[in-house]
Amino acid sequence: MTRTVRYGAAPRSDAERAWRKLVELVMETRGDWRRKVAEATGLPFSRVRALWRLERGPRTLRELADDMGVDAPATTVLIDALEKRGLVKRRPHPTDRRAKEVSLTPAGRRMLAVVDGLADEPPAALRQLAPAELKQLYATLGKLV
């Protein structure tokens, strides 16, 4: 049974309709993989998301909150939990005395390697596309990223 997911006002353009389909595809098919990630790491998925963002390099708590779309207090709780597990470390920001900078530890990098090792199968609908359709979709998405 196909479920229609509604997100806000009706789309007004082909771009909005396409965007909604992409969001629906991703949001409605990631539950199993997110559960696998949580089981393999022992972390809620939101904490793994924070580790991924820190993989790019150290971030302030404010930058991390903005990147993740959460408020500063929630980010502090999240980082406190990751720090207790030895996955991140905080230190004074090199140029802003009021800010703390957060970075991955070697244990945090190893945790991300565990996640990278998990199979992430595409949804059945995507696997059922013809090779030419997949090639075209990949090319189109490449223009967007």
Tab-separated table of C-alpha atoms in Angstrom:
chain	number	residue	atom	x	y	z
A	1	MET	CA	0.000	0.000	0.000
A	2	THR	CA	1.423	3.380	-1.012
A	3	ARG	CA	1.090	6.124	1.523
A	4	THR	CA	0.749	9.749	0.529
A	5	VAL	CA	2.810	12.021	2.716
A	6	ARG	CA	1.770	15.646	3.031
A	7	TYR	CA	4.264	18.388	3.798
A	8	GLY	CA	2.762	21.866	4.027
A	9	ALA	CA	0.927	23.706	1.260
A	10	ALA	CA	0.273	22.101	-2.112
A	11	PRO	CA	3.290	22.341	-4.443
A	12	ARG	CA	3.088	25.208	-6.933
A	13	SER	CA	5.741	24.131	-9.431
A	14	ASP	CA	7.367	21.082	-10.977
A	15	ALA	CA	10.467	21.810	-8.880
A	16	GLU	CA	8.388	21.701	-5.679
A	17	ARG	CA	6.689	18.465	-6.778
A	18	ALA	CA	10.045	16.854	-7.581
A	19	TRP	CA	11.493	18.028	-4.278
A	20	ARG	CA	8.588	16.541	-2.346
A	21	LYS	CA	9.043	13.205	-4.112
A	22	LEU	CA	12.741	13.167	-3.233
A	23	VAL	CA	11.988	14.002	0.396
A	24	GLU	CA	9.265	11.362	0.549
A	25	LEU	CA	11.548	8.713	-0.953
A	26	VAL	CA	14.298	9.384	1.551
A	27	MET	CA	12.194	10.022	4.654
A	28	GLU	CA	9.879	7.075	4.153
A	29	THR	CA	12.556	4.474	3.340
A	30	ARG	CA	15.340	5.136	5.869
A	31	GLY	CA	13.802	3.675	9.019
A	32	ASP	CA	15.379	0.222	8.737
A	33	TRP	CA	18.837	1.627	8.052
A	34	ARG	CA	18.542	4.154	10.886
A	35	ARG	CA	17.639	1.288	13.245
A	36	LYS	CA	20.678	-0.674	12.030
A	37	VAL	CA	22.894	2.331	12.731
A	38	ALA	CA	21.459	2.745	16.231
A	39	GLU	CA	21.884	-0.968	17.013
A	40	ALA	CA	25.459	-1.097	15.695
A	41	THR	CA	26.598	2.021	17.536
A	42	GLY	CA	24.434	1.995	20.644
A	43	LEU	CA	23.669	5.643	19.862
A	44	PRO	CA	20.466	7.407	18.901
A	45	PHE	CA	20.608	8.344	15.237
A	46	SER	CA	20.712	12.069	16.077
A	47	ARG	CA	24.057	11.563	17.787
A	48	VAL	CA	25.465	9.754	14.779
A	49	ARG	CA	24.330	12.725	12.651
A	50	ALA	CA	26.418	14.974	14.888
A	51	LEU	CA	29.461	12.740	14.453
A	52	TRP	CA	29.091	12.942	10.661
A	53	ARG	CA	29.071	16.717	10.796
A	54	LEU	CA	32.177	16.726	12.955
A	55	GLU	CA	33.926	14.437	10.484
A	56	ARG	CA	34.318	17.529	8.249
A	57	GLY	CA	36.321	19.235	10.983
A	58	PRO	CA	35.887	20.955	14.352
A	59	ARG	CA	32.704	22.989	14.840
A	60	THR	CA	31.461	25.312	17.524
A	61	LEU	CA	28.370	24.234	19.407
A	62	ARG	CA	26.432	27.007	17.636
A	63	GLU	CA	27.607	25.879	14.185
A	64	LEU	CA	26.692	22.303	14.982
A	65	ALA	CA	23.245	23.350	16.231
A	66	ASP	CA	22.654	25.351	13.060
A	67	ASP	CA	23.869	22.503	10.832
A	68	MET	CA	21.559	20.024	12.536
A	69	GLY	CA	18.573	22.341	12.794
A	70	VAL	CA	18.298	22.030	16.569
A	71	ASP	CA	18.577	24.536	19.382
A	72	ALA	CA	21.722	25.184	21.407
A	73	PRO	CA	20.542	23.453	24.621
A	74	ALA	CA	19.725	20.270	22.693
A	75	THR	CA	23.157	20.388	21.068
A	76	THR	CA	24.817	20.764	24.451
A	77	VAL	CA	22.995	17.679	25.771
A	78	LEU	CA	23.944	15.748	22.648
A	79	ILE	CA	27.627	16.728	22.868
A	80	ASP	CA	27.699	16.002	26.624
A	81	ALA	CA	26.557	12.439	25.890
A	82	LEU	CA	29.081	11.965	23.068
A	83	GLU	CA	31.857	13.383	25.226
A	84	LYS	CA	31.026	10.970	28.069
A	85	ARG	CA	31.476	8.105	25.611
A	86	GLY	CA	34.828	9.509	24.495
A	87	LEU	CA	33.646	10.141	20.928
A	88	VAL	CA	34.174	13.921	20.882
A	89	LYS	CA	36.212	16.452	22.795
A	90	ARG	CA	35.611	20.098	23.594
A	91	ARG	CA	38.246	22.758	23.819
A	92	PRO	CA	38.302	26.539	23.862
A	93	HIS	CA	37.831	28.078	20.432
A	94	PRO	CA	41.173	29.378	19.112
A	95	THR	CA	39.880	32.894	18.340
A	96	ASP	CA	36.589	33.316	20.257
A	97	ARG	CA	37.010	33.106	24.030
A	98	ARG	CA	33.235	32.749	24.484
A	99	ALA	CA	32.905	29.659	22.280
A	100	LYS	CA	33.847	26.008	22.626
A	101	GLU	CA	35.010	23.980	19.681
A	102	VAL	CA	34.009	20.329	19.347
A	103	SER	CA	35.967	17.730	17.396
A	104	LEU	CA	35.996	13.980	16.882
A	105	THR	CA	38.299	11.771	18.873
A	106	PRO	CA	39.916	8.655	17.410
A	107	ALA	CA	37.094	6.667	19.069
A	108	GLY	CA	34.559	8.883	17.272
A	109	ARG	CA	36.275	8.177	13.951
A	110	ARG	CA	36.181	4.446	14.684
A	111	MET	CA	32.455	4.725	15.442
A	112	LEU	CA	31.898	6.337	12.047
A	113	ALA	CA	33.886	3.513	10.421
A	114	VAL	CA	31.388	1.073	11.970
A	115	VAL	CA	28.533	3.028	10.401
A	116	ASP	CA	30.327	3.185	7.044
A	117	GLY	CA	30.538	-0.627	7.121
A	118	LEU	CA	26.777	-1.088	7.355
A	119	ALA	CA	24.915	-2.047	4.214
A	120	ASP	CA	22.689	0.754	2.969
A	121	GLU	CA	20.426	-0.850	0.396
A	122	PRO	CA	18.450	1.402	-1.922
A	123	PRO	CA	14.670	1.095	-1.692
A	124	ALA	CA	13.006	-1.552	-3.858
A	125	ALA	CA	11.439	1.070	-6.132
A	126	LEU	CA	14.885	2.376	-7.023
A	127	ARG	CA	16.345	-1.094	-7.585
A	128	GLN	CA	13.493	-1.842	-10.004
A	129	LEU	CA	14.355	0.977	-12.398
A	130	ALA	CA	15.864	0.032	-15.733
A	131	PRO	CA	19.632	0.598	-16.075
A	132	ALA	CA	19.061	3.536	-18.451
A	133	GLU	CA	16.629	5.128	-15.973
A	134	LEU	CA	19.124	4.738	-13.138
A	135	LYS	CA	21.879	6.266	-15.258
A	136	GLN	CA	19.656	9.250	-16.093
A	137	LEU	CA	18.560	9.673	-12.475
A	138	TYR	CA	22.170	9.570	-11.297
A	139	ALA	CA	23.164	12.170	-13.896
A	140	THR	CA	20.277	14.425	-12.925
A	141	LEU	CA	21.013	14.148	-9.212
A	142	GLY	CA	24.678	14.864	-9.959
A	143	LYS	CA	23.631	18.248	-11.314
A	144	LEU	CA	21.890	19.022	-8.025
A	145	VAL	CA	24.652	18.032	-5.660
